[in-house]
């Protein structure tokens, strides 16, 4: 990291309007802002629309303890612990459902892969066991599947609940949230960041965090920076209420079908990862493009659920109460992007959600704010630094991002990752 780009030892930076300006009030920006405020920094968040109005407000709300590498595992488990204890450290209540989850494989290749995940995750401290899937309300296996029981896994019923809790906690700790105000420029002097121009004002600050979700590239480009993300569409549905769903039942993830399921609003939530997902660069869209302009396609979810018709009849054809979708920010290696941008002291990034940015926001925001504030004993997330990719063509970035999306549940299953 370039000298002088963190806030070591500083409280309120002299001559500045804020110590930290965060661009984007999604889960990642809100968590980073809250944690920087908890570390005593003055923080302003600039949000073009309203907090949680884009990807974060549309998430399935799932937290997953089994991850592909040790750092992501630590971040995921830390996030689960911080969600469960949110009121203790943030001072605001947050309802969390803790039913655990089953990871299920039905093909021999995926059964083998689950064996690898089991061994790895246990070595990284995850509480995960091989176990037959018991009789459940909405999932009826035939006993031939291989399953891992993941008792640590949780979900938040409505994603807006976490957004609201972040906003309330952040404001309680002095964060200024400016909604309906877009960042239009990142100002520089002598090559380092000096603040942000918005549609209404100039804000001087030594640290700016780009947490603009699917727009993270466009925001970094305001300062001449480059962030290697490829936005990719993701969708889910919630069925009408059904007597066939026990709201207390666990989460199910069927890895060979790339489908997740959980009770939701007394119906069933069904989401999944198509093999050839739609990449959408907001930079190629009209300037007012928002998530609600993204074209959704229910047929994608129906096709993903079809191979599960025997096990989960509801997923295949139950009437749909809600169908929603948004953009993941995929990276070439499937890992988050969190850290300082190279050669632009003062500009930091919180992005590259790869479909886990809602849940891991608790751990990422904490670790990134600690890094910005040079806190001792912080979790080292430098392997997630934005500079790690070097030069990449857009075509390669999109191809790699789509591959990571398609292999959300089985990265490395064919030796590519
Ligand atoms: C259907 C769906 C289901 C999902 N399920 C899960 C799940 O179960 N678990 C999980 O962990 N993750 C899930 N995700 C992924 C998760 O939603 C994202 O990883 C996460 O919300 C990303 O948060 P963010 O803060 O990066 O982005 P966002 O929530 O999109 O926030 C970015 C914000 O930046 C603002 N912004 C952009 N440009 C500017 C500008 N110039 N000035 C000011 N503000 C600006 C935007 O308005 C937006 O509010 C899901 C996503 C989708 C779409």
PDB file of N, CA and C and ligand atoms in Angstrom, residues 22-30 46-63 178 181-184 211-216 219 222 232-236 253 260 262 269 290-291 324-329 336 350-361 408, ligand 1:
ATOM      1  N   UNK A  22     -17.559   6.879   1.695  1.00  0.00           N
ATOM      2  CA  UNK A  22     -17.894   5.610   1.047  1.00  0.00           C
ATOM      3  C   UNK A  22     -18.897   5.912  -0.060  1.00  0.00           C
ATOM      4  N   UNK A  23     -18.614   5.427  -1.256  1.00  0.00           N
ATOM      5  CA  UNK A  23     -19.540   5.610  -2.378  1.00  0.00           C
ATOM      6  C   UNK A  23     -20.341   4.322  -2.550  1.00  0.00           C
ATOM      7  N   UNK A  24     -21.634   4.391  -2.231  1.00  0.00           N
ATOM      8  CA  UNK A  24     -22.508   3.225  -2.369  1.00  0.00           C
ATOM      9  C   UNK A  24     -22.972   2.693  -1.025  1.00  0.00           C
ATOM     10  N   UNK A  25     -24.296   2.717  -0.816  1.00  0.00           N
ATOM     11  CA  UNK A  25     -24.865   2.214   0.444  1.00  0.00           C
ATOM     12  C   UNK A  25     -25.522   0.867   0.228  1.00  0.00           C
ATOM     13  N   UNK A  26     -24.764  -0.078  -0.339  1.00  0.00           N
ATOM     14  CA  UNK A  26     -25.159  -1.482  -0.327  1.00  0.00           C
ATOM     15  C   UNK A  26     -24.549  -2.115   0.917  1.00  0.00           C
ATOM     16  N   UNK A  27     -24.662  -3.447   1.000  1.00  0.00           N
ATOM     17  CA  UNK A  27     -24.161  -4.129   2.194  1.00  0.00           C
ATOM     18  C   UNK A  27     -22.674  -3.877   2.411  1.00  0.00           C
ATOM     19  N   UNK A  28     -21.885  -3.889   1.324  1.00  0.00           N
ATOM     20  CA  UNK A  28     -20.438  -3.741   1.502  1.00  0.00           C
ATOM     21  C   UNK A  28     -20.057  -2.327   1.939  1.00  0.00           C
ATOM     22  N   UNK A  29     -20.691  -1.321   1.328  1.00  0.00           N
ATOM     23  CA  UNK A  29     -20.389   0.058   1.715  1.00  0.00           C
ATOM     24  C   UNK A  29     -20.869   0.366   3.125  1.00  0.00           C
ATOM     25  N   UNK A  30     -22.078  -0.094   3.451  1.00  0.00           N
ATOM     26  CA  UNK A  30     -22.627   0.188   4.780  1.00  0.00           C
ATOM     27  C   UNK A  30     -21.779  -0.459   5.871  1.00  0.00           C
ATOM     28  N   UNK A  46     -22.184   8.226   0.395  1.00  0.00           N
ATOM     29  CA  UNK A  46     -22.945   8.848  -0.698  1.00  0.00           C
ATOM     30  C   UNK A  46     -23.664   7.749  -1.453  1.00  0.00           C
ATOM     31  N   UNK A  47     -24.973   7.880  -1.570  1.00  0.00           N
ATOM     32  CA  UNK A  47     -25.771   6.851  -2.252  1.00  0.00           C
ATOM     33  C   UNK A  47     -26.650   7.523  -3.302  1.00  0.00           C
ATOM     34  N   UNK A  48     -26.504   7.053  -4.530  1.00  0.00           N
ATOM     35  CA  UNK A  48     -27.219   7.651  -5.657  1.00  0.00           C
ATOM     36  C   UNK A  48     -28.728   7.463  -5.546  1.00  0.00           C
ATOM     37  N   UNK A  49     -29.149   6.337  -5.017  1.00  0.00           N
ATOM     38  CA  UNK A  49     -30.581   6.059  -4.862  1.00  0.00           C
ATOM     39  C   UNK A  49     -30.889   5.982  -3.365  1.00  0.00           C
ATOM     40  N   UNK A  50     -31.309   4.829  -2.892  1.00  0.00           N
ATOM     41  CA  UNK A  50     -31.510   4.667  -1.450  1.00  0.00           C
ATOM     42  C   UNK A  50     -30.704   3.458  -0.982  1.00  0.00           C
ATOM     43  N   UNK A  51     -30.422   3.426   0.302  1.00  0.00           N
ATOM     44  CA  UNK A  51     -29.605   2.340   0.848  1.00  0.00           C
ATOM     45  C   UNK A  51     -30.251   0.995   0.532  1.00  0.00           C
ATOM     46  N   UNK A  52     -29.453   0.074   0.023  1.00  0.00           N
ATOM     47  CA  UNK A  52     -29.937  -1.284  -0.249  1.00  0.00           C
ATOM     48  C   UNK A  52     -30.851  -1.407  -1.449  1.00  0.00           C
ATOM     49  N   UNK A  53     -30.931  -0.358  -2.253  1.00  0.00           N
ATOM     50  CA  UNK A  53     -31.913  -0.376  -3.351  1.00  0.00           C
ATOM     51  C   UNK A  53     -31.472  -1.229  -4.540  1.00  0.00           C
ATOM     52  N   UNK A  54     -30.181  -1.642  -4.590  1.00  0.00           N
ATOM     53  CA  UNK A  54     -29.732  -2.379  -5.780  1.00  0.00           C
ATOM     54  C   UNK A  54     -29.526  -3.866  -5.432  1.00  0.00           C
ATOM     55  N   UNK A  55     -28.316  -4.403  -5.536  1.00  0.00           N
ATOM     56  CA  UNK A  55     -28.162  -5.853  -5.299  1.00  0.00           C
ATOM     57  C   UNK A  55     -28.536  -6.251  -3.871  1.00  0.00           C
ATOM     58  N   UNK A  56     -28.131  -5.448  -2.892  1.00  0.00           N
ATOM     59  CA  UNK A  56     -28.258  -5.896  -1.490  1.00  0.00           C
ATOM     60  C   UNK A  56     -29.704  -6.119  -1.076  1.00  0.00           C
ATOM     61  N   UNK A  57     -30.609  -5.302  -1.580  1.00  0.00           N
ATOM     62  CA  UNK A  57     -32.018  -5.450  -1.216  1.00  0.00           C
ATOM     63  C   UNK A  57     -32.695  -6.623  -1.906  1.00  0.00           C
ATOM     64  N   UNK A  58     -31.983  -7.297  -2.795  1.00  0.00           N
ATOM     65  CA  UNK A  58     -32.582  -8.403  -3.550  1.00  0.00           C
ATOM     66  C   UNK A  58     -31.974  -9.754  -3.189  1.00  0.00           C
ATOM     67  N   UNK A  59     -31.026  -9.763  -2.253  1.00  0.00           N
ATOM     68  CA  UNK A  59     -30.302 -11.002  -1.944  1.00  0.00           C
ATOM     69  C   UNK A  59     -31.233 -12.057  -1.357  1.00  0.00           C
ATOM     70  N   UNK A  60     -30.768 -13.314  -1.444  1.00  0.00           N
ATOM     71  CA  UNK A  60     -31.520 -14.425  -0.839  1.00  0.00           C
ATOM     72  C   UNK A  60     -31.332 -14.440   0.673  1.00  0.00           C
ATOM     73  N   UNK A  61     -30.302 -13.758   1.141  1.00  0.00           N
ATOM     74  CA  UNK A  61     -30.068 -13.654   2.588  1.00  0.00           C
ATOM     75  C   UNK A  61     -29.325 -14.836   3.180  1.00  0.00           C
ATOM     76  N   UNK A  62     -28.724 -15.673   2.318  1.00  0.00           N
ATOM     77  CA  UNK A  62     -28.076 -16.901   2.788  1.00  0.00           C
ATOM     78  C   UNK A  62     -26.628 -16.662   3.204  1.00  0.00           C
ATOM     79  N   UNK A  63     -26.229 -17.329   4.284  1.00  0.00           N
ATOM     80  CA  UNK A  63     -24.835 -17.325   4.748  1.00  0.00           C
ATOM     81  C   UNK A  63     -24.339 -18.770   4.666  1.00  0.00           C
ATOM     82  N   UNK A 178     -25.940  10.191   2.854  1.00  0.00           N
ATOM     83  CA  UNK A 178     -26.548  11.119   1.902  1.00  0.00           C
ATOM     84  C   UNK A 178     -27.176  10.305   0.776  1.00  0.00           C
ATOM     85  N   UNK A 181     -28.023  11.117  -3.957  1.00  0.00           N
ATOM     86  CA  UNK A 181     -26.896  11.991  -4.294  1.00  0.00           C
ATOM     87  C   UNK A 181     -25.812  11.103  -4.909  1.00  0.00           C
ATOM     88  N   UNK A 182     -25.475  11.350  -6.158  1.00  0.00           N
ATOM     89  CA  UNK A 182     -24.489  10.502  -6.842  1.00  0.00           C
ATOM     90  C   UNK A 182     -23.100  11.090  -6.733  1.00  0.00           C
ATOM     91  N   UNK A 183     -22.093  10.228  -6.640  1.00  0.00           N
ATOM     92  CA  UNK A 183     -20.698  10.668  -6.783  1.00  0.00           C
ATOM     93  C   UNK A 183     -20.449  10.884  -8.274  1.00  0.00           C
ATOM     94  N   UNK A 184     -19.988  12.085  -8.623  1.00  0.00           N
ATOM     95  CA  UNK A 184     -19.766  12.381 -10.039  1.00  0.00           C
ATOM     96  C   UNK A 184     -18.276  12.489 -10.379  1.00  0.00           C
ATOM     97  N   UNK A 211     -17.579   1.473  -3.262  1.00  0.00           N
ATOM     98  CA  UNK A 211     -18.417   0.298  -2.961  1.00  0.00           C
ATOM     99  C   UNK A 211     -19.686   0.408  -3.797  1.00  0.00           C
ATOM    100  N   UNK A 212     -19.506   0.712  -5.069  1.00  0.00           N
ATOM    101  CA  UNK A 212     -20.633   1.048  -5.940  1.00  0.00           C
ATOM    102  C   UNK A 212     -21.250  -0.170  -6.628  1.00  0.00           C
ATOM    103  N   UNK A 213     -20.988  -1.372  -6.124  1.00  0.00           N
ATOM    104  CA  UNK A 213     -21.646  -2.570  -6.653  1.00  0.00           C
ATOM    105  C   UNK A 213     -21.375  -2.746  -8.140  1.00  0.00           C
ATOM    106  N   UNK A 214     -22.418  -2.976  -8.911  1.00  0.00           N
ATOM    107  CA  UNK A 214     -22.257  -3.221 -10.349  1.00  0.00           C
ATOM    108  C   UNK A 214     -21.651  -2.028 -11.081  1.00  0.00           C
ATOM    109  N   UNK A 215     -21.612  -0.863 -10.412  1.00  0.00           N
ATOM    110  CA  UNK A 215     -21.054   0.357 -11.015  1.00  0.00           C
ATOM    111  C   UNK A 215     -19.636   0.627 -10.499  1.00  0.00           C
ATOM    112  N   UNK A 216     -19.028  -0.361  -9.839  1.00  0.00           N
ATOM    113  CA  UNK A 216     -17.724  -0.131  -9.199  1.00  0.00           C
ATOM    114  C   UNK A 216     -16.648   0.265 -10.214  1.00  0.00           C
ATOM    115  N   UNK A 219     -17.132   3.974 -11.246  1.00  0.00           N
ATOM    116  CA  UNK A 219     -16.730   4.900 -10.174  1.00  0.00           C
ATOM    117  C   UNK A 219     -15.199   4.947 -10.072  1.00  0.00           C
ATOM    118  N   UNK A 222     -13.483   7.175 -12.509  1.00  0.00           N
ATOM    119  CA  UNK A 222     -13.507   8.629 -12.270  1.00  0.00           C
ATOM    120  C   UNK A 222     -12.127   9.120 -11.828  1.00  0.00           C
ATOM    121  N   UNK A 232     -22.790  -9.888 -13.553  1.00  0.00           N
ATOM    122  CA  UNK A 232     -23.505 -11.027 -14.135  1.00  0.00           C
ATOM    123  C   UNK A 232     -24.865 -11.151 -13.455  1.00  0.00           C
ATOM    124  N   UNK A 233     -25.912 -11.410 -14.246  1.00  0.00           N
ATOM    125  CA  UNK A 233     -27.269 -11.490 -13.689  1.00  0.00           C
ATOM    126  C   UNK A 233     -27.467 -12.736 -12.828  1.00  0.00           C
ATOM    127  N   UNK A 234     -28.215 -12.536 -11.727  1.00  0.00           N
ATOM    128  CA  UNK A 234     -28.617 -13.667 -10.885  1.00  0.00           C
ATOM    129  C   UNK A 234     -30.080 -13.488 -10.496  1.00  0.00           C
ATOM    130  N   UNK A 235     -30.828 -14.609 -10.441  1.00  0.00           N
ATOM    131  CA  UNK A 235     -32.267 -14.537 -10.174  1.00  0.00           C
ATOM    132  C   UNK A 235     -32.700 -15.560  -9.129  1.00  0.00           C
ATOM    133  N   UNK A 236     -33.808 -15.263  -8.485  1.00  0.00           N
ATOM    134  CA  UNK A 236     -34.451 -16.235  -7.590  1.00  0.00           C
ATOM    135  C   UNK A 236     -35.963 -16.021  -7.649  1.00  0.00           C
ATOM    136  N   UNK A 253     -28.777 -26.869  -0.454  1.00  0.00           N
ATOM    137  CA  UNK A 253     -28.036 -26.493  -1.668  1.00  0.00           C
ATOM    138  C   UNK A 253     -27.707 -27.779  -2.404  1.00  0.00           C
ATOM    139  N   UNK A 260     -30.213 -23.477  -4.942  1.00  0.00           N
ATOM    140  CA  UNK A 260     -30.414 -23.361  -3.497  1.00  0.00           C
ATOM    141  C   UNK A 260     -31.903 -23.184  -3.200  1.00  0.00           C
ATOM    142  N   UNK A 262     -34.757 -22.518   0.265  1.00  0.00           N
ATOM    143  CA  UNK A 262     -34.995 -22.290   1.696  1.00  0.00           C
ATOM    144  C   UNK A 262     -36.443 -21.854   1.916  1.00  0.00           C
ATOM    145  N   UNK A 269     -38.172 -20.513  -1.354  1.00  0.00           N
ATOM    146  CA  UNK A 269     -37.279 -19.727  -2.218  1.00  0.00           C
ATOM    147  C   UNK A 269     -36.461 -20.693  -3.059  1.00  0.00           C
ATOM    148  N   UNK A 290     -30.660   1.052 -13.831  1.00  0.00           N
ATOM    149  CA  UNK A 290     -30.703   0.571 -12.451  1.00  0.00           C
ATOM    150  C   UNK A 290     -31.104  -0.901 -12.466  1.00  0.00           C
ATOM    151  N   UNK A 291     -30.991  -1.544 -11.333  1.00  0.00           N
ATOM    152  CA  UNK A 291     -31.288  -2.983 -11.276  1.00  0.00           C
ATOM    153  C   UNK A 291     -32.696  -3.284 -11.755  1.00  0.00           C
ATOM    154  N   UNK A 324     -37.278 -12.164  -8.479  1.00  0.00           N
ATOM    155  CA  UNK A 324     -36.415 -10.975  -8.452  1.00  0.00           C
ATOM    156  C   UNK A 324     -35.001 -11.333  -8.901  1.00  0.00           C
ATOM    157  N   UNK A 325     -34.236 -10.314  -9.232  1.00  0.00           N
ATOM    158  CA  UNK A 325     -32.880 -10.556  -9.704  1.00  0.00           C
ATOM    159  C   UNK A 325     -32.062  -9.290  -9.660  1.00  0.00           C
ATOM    160  N   UNK A 326     -30.778  -9.462  -9.835  1.00  0.00           N
ATOM    161  CA  UNK A 326     -29.863  -8.313  -9.829  1.00  0.00           C
ATOM    162  C   UNK A 326     -28.519  -8.757 -10.366  1.00  0.00           C
ATOM    163  N   UNK A 327     -27.511  -7.932 -10.126  1.00  0.00           N
ATOM    164  CA  UNK A 327     -26.189  -8.205 -10.691  1.00  0.00           C
ATOM    165  C   UNK A 327     -25.181  -8.592  -9.621  1.00  0.00           C
ATOM    166  N   UNK A 328     -24.501  -9.721  -9.839  1.00  0.00           N
ATOM    167  CA  UNK A 328     -23.328 -10.082  -9.038  1.00  0.00           C
ATOM    168  C   UNK A 328     -22.125  -9.350  -9.648  1.00  0.00           C
ATOM    169  N   UNK A 329     -21.139  -9.024  -8.829  1.00  0.00           N
ATOM    170  CA  UNK A 329     -19.875  -8.522  -9.376  1.00  0.00           C
ATOM    171  C   UNK A 329     -18.864  -9.674  -9.317  1.00  0.00           C
ATOM    172  N   UNK A 336     -13.331 -11.999  -3.462  1.00  0.00           N
ATOM    173  CA  UNK A 336     -13.672 -10.585  -3.300  1.00  0.00           C
ATOM    174  C   UNK A 336     -12.531  -9.690  -3.782  1.00  0.00           C
ATOM    175  N   UNK A 350     -14.349  -1.956  -2.202  1.00  0.00           N
ATOM    176  CA  UNK A 350     -15.040  -3.062  -1.516  1.00  0.00           C
ATOM    177  C   UNK A 350     -16.024  -3.628  -2.526  1.00  0.00           C
ATOM    178  N   UNK A 351     -15.644  -4.727  -3.173  1.00  0.00           N
ATOM    179  CA  UNK A 351     -16.492  -5.250  -4.253  1.00  0.00           C
ATOM    180  C   UNK A 351     -16.126  -6.708  -4.563  1.00  0.00           C
ATOM    181  N   UNK A 352     -16.420  -7.106  -5.813  1.00  0.00           N
ATOM    182  CA  UNK A 352     -16.126  -8.478  -6.230  1.00  0.00           C
ATOM    183  C   UNK A 352     -16.885  -9.466  -5.364  1.00  0.00           C
ATOM    184  N   UNK A 353     -18.191  -9.254  -5.288  1.00  0.00           N
ATOM    185  CA  UNK A 353     -18.993 -10.035  -4.328  1.00  0.00           C
ATOM    186  C   UNK A 353     -19.075 -11.504  -4.710  1.00  0.00           C
ATOM    187  N   UNK A 354     -19.029 -11.811  -6.011  1.00  0.00           N
ATOM    188  CA  UNK A 354     -19.121 -13.202  -6.459  1.00  0.00           C
ATOM    189  C   UNK A 354     -20.298 -13.947  -5.840  1.00  0.00           C
ATOM    190  N   UNK A 355     -21.363 -13.206  -5.572  1.00  0.00           N
ATOM    191  CA  UNK A 355     -22.567 -13.848  -5.056  1.00  0.00           C
ATOM    192  C   UNK A 355     -22.603 -14.030  -3.559  1.00  0.00           C
ATOM    193  N   UNK A 356     -21.590 -13.546  -2.852  1.00  0.00           N
ATOM    194  CA  UNK A 356     -21.565 -13.708  -1.389  1.00  0.00           C
ATOM    195  C   UNK A 356     -21.366 -12.389  -0.662  1.00  0.00           C
ATOM    196  N   UNK A 357     -21.629 -11.295  -1.347  1.00  0.00           N
ATOM    197  CA  UNK A 357     -21.326  -9.989  -0.755  1.00  0.00           C
ATOM    198  C   UNK A 357     -22.302  -9.556   0.317  1.00  0.00           C
ATOM    199  N   UNK A 358     -23.520 -10.080   0.264  1.00  0.00           N
ATOM    200  CA  UNK A 358     -24.491  -9.739   1.302  1.00  0.00           C
ATOM    201  C   UNK A 358     -24.035 -10.351   2.625  1.00  0.00           C
ATOM    202  N   UNK A 359     -23.804 -11.657   2.606  1.00  0.00           N
ATOM    203  CA  UNK A 359     -23.431 -12.349   3.845  1.00  0.00           C
ATOM    204  C   UNK A 359     -22.042 -11.937   4.318  1.00  0.00           C
ATOM    205  N   UNK A 360     -21.060 -11.946   3.408  1.00  0.00           N
ATOM    206  CA  UNK A 360     -19.686 -11.677   3.844  1.00  0.00           C
ATOM    207  C   UNK A 360     -19.425 -10.200   4.102  1.00  0.00           C
ATOM    208  N   UNK A 361     -20.442  -9.365   3.863  1.00  0.00           N
ATOM    209  CA  UNK A 361     -20.230  -7.922   4.107  1.00  0.00           C
ATOM    210  C   UNK A 361     -19.835  -7.656   5.555  1.00  0.00           C
ATOM    211  N   UNK A 408     -20.284 -21.733  -9.125  1.00  0.00           N
ATOM    212  CA  UNK A 408     -20.422 -21.170  -7.771  1.00  0.00           C
ATOM    213  C   UNK A 408     -20.332 -22.265  -6.711  1.00  0.00           C
TER     214      UNK A 408
HETATM  215  C1  LIG B   1     -31.052 -12.322  -6.545  1.00  0.00           C
HETATM  216  C2  LIG B   1     -29.802 -12.224  -5.716  1.00  0.00           C
HETATM  217  C3  LIG B   1     -29.614 -13.105  -4.660  1.00  0.00           C
HETATM  218  C4  LIG B   1     -28.457 -13.014  -3.864  1.00  0.00           C
HETATM  219  N1  LIG B   1     -28.318 -13.824  -2.785  1.00  0.00           N
HETATM  220  C5  LIG B   1     -27.247 -13.680  -1.949  1.00  0.00           C
HETATM  221  C6  LIG B   1     -27.138 -14.463  -0.765  1.00  0.00           C
HETATM  222  O1  LIG B   1     -28.001 -15.271  -0.444  1.00  0.00           O
HETATM  223  N2  LIG B   1     -26.045 -14.286   0.002  1.00  0.00           N
HETATM  224  C7  LIG B   1     -25.066 -13.399  -0.311  1.00  0.00           C
HETATM  225  O2  LIG B   1     -24.103 -13.279   0.427  1.00  0.00           O
HETATM  226  N3  LIG B   1     -25.154 -12.624  -1.416  1.00  0.00           N
HETATM  227  C8  LIG B   1     -26.216 -12.741  -2.241  1.00  0.00           C
HETATM  228  N4  LIG B   1     -26.324 -11.987  -3.361  1.00  0.00           N
HETATM  229  C9  LIG B   1     -25.225 -11.084  -3.700  1.00  0.00           C
HETATM  230  C10 LIG B   1     -25.337  -9.828  -2.880  1.00  0.00           C
HETATM  231  O3  LIG B   1     -26.610  -9.263  -3.058  1.00  0.00           O
HETATM  232  C11 LIG B   1     -24.253  -8.866  -3.283  1.00  0.00           C
HETATM  233  O4  LIG B   1     -23.014  -9.520  -3.175  1.00  0.00           O
HETATM  234  C12 LIG B   1     -24.212  -7.646  -2.404  1.00  0.00           C
HETATM  235  O5  LIG B   1     -25.485  -7.111  -2.225  1.00  0.00           O
HETATM  236  C13 LIG B   1     -23.282  -6.626  -3.012  1.00  0.00           C
HETATM  237  O6  LIG B   1     -23.339  -5.472  -2.221  1.00  0.00           O
HETATM  238  P1  LIG B   1     -22.709  -4.141  -2.762  1.00  0.00           P
HETATM  239  O7  LIG B   1     -22.711  -3.202  -1.613  1.00  0.00           O
HETATM  240  O8  LIG B   1     -21.407  -4.424  -3.440  1.00  0.00           O
HETATM  241  O9  LIG B   1     -23.661  -3.678  -3.965  1.00  0.00           O
HETATM  242  P2  LIG B   1     -25.077  -2.933  -4.007  1.00  0.00           P
HETATM  243  O10 LIG B   1     -26.016  -3.447  -3.010  1.00  0.00           O
HETATM  244  O11 LIG B   1     -25.524  -2.965  -5.425  1.00  0.00           O
HETATM  245  O12 LIG B   1     -24.724  -1.451  -3.584  1.00  0.00           O
HETATM  246  C14 LIG B   1     -23.986  -0.578  -4.415  1.00  0.00           C
HETATM  247  C15 LIG B   1     -24.609   0.797  -4.255  1.00  0.00           C
HETATM  248  O13 LIG B   1     -23.791   1.753  -4.931  1.00  0.00           O
HETATM  249  C16 LIG B   1     -24.663   2.766  -5.419  1.00  0.00           C
HETATM  250  N5  LIG B   1     -23.977   3.543  -6.447  1.00  0.00           N
HETATM  251  C17 LIG B   1     -23.577   3.142  -7.671  1.00  0.00           C
HETATM  252  N6  LIG B   1     -22.978   4.161  -8.320  1.00  0.00           N
HETATM  253  C18 LIG B   1     -22.993   5.226  -7.494  1.00  0.00           C
HETATM  254  C19 LIG B   1     -22.528   6.573  -7.581  1.00  0.00           C
HETATM  255  N7  LIG B   1     -21.906   7.041  -8.691  1.00  0.00           N
HETATM  256  N8  LIG B   1     -22.726   7.400  -6.528  1.00  0.00           N
HETATM  257  C20 LIG B   1     -23.356   6.956  -5.398  1.00  0.00           C
HETATM  258  N9  LIG B   1     -23.820   5.693  -5.257  1.00  0.00           N
HETATM  259  C21 LIG B   1     -23.627   4.844  -6.288  1.00  0.00           C
HETATM  260  C22 LIG B   1     -25.852   1.986  -5.934  1.00  0.00           C
HETATM  261  O14 LIG B   1     -27.014   2.795  -6.045  1.00  0.00           O
HETATM  262  C23 LIG B   1     -25.986   0.881  -4.879  1.00  0.00           C
HETATM  263  O15 LIG B   1     -26.947   1.200  -3.886  1.00  0.00           O
HETATM  264  C24 LIG B   1     -27.469 -12.038  -4.168  1.00  0.00           C
HETATM  265  C25 LIG B   1     -27.670 -11.162  -5.229  1.00  0.00           C
HETATM  266  C26 LIG B   1     -28.807 -11.249  -6.003  1.00  0.00           C
HETATM  267  C27 LIG B   1     -28.984 -10.289  -7.144  1.00  0.00           C
END
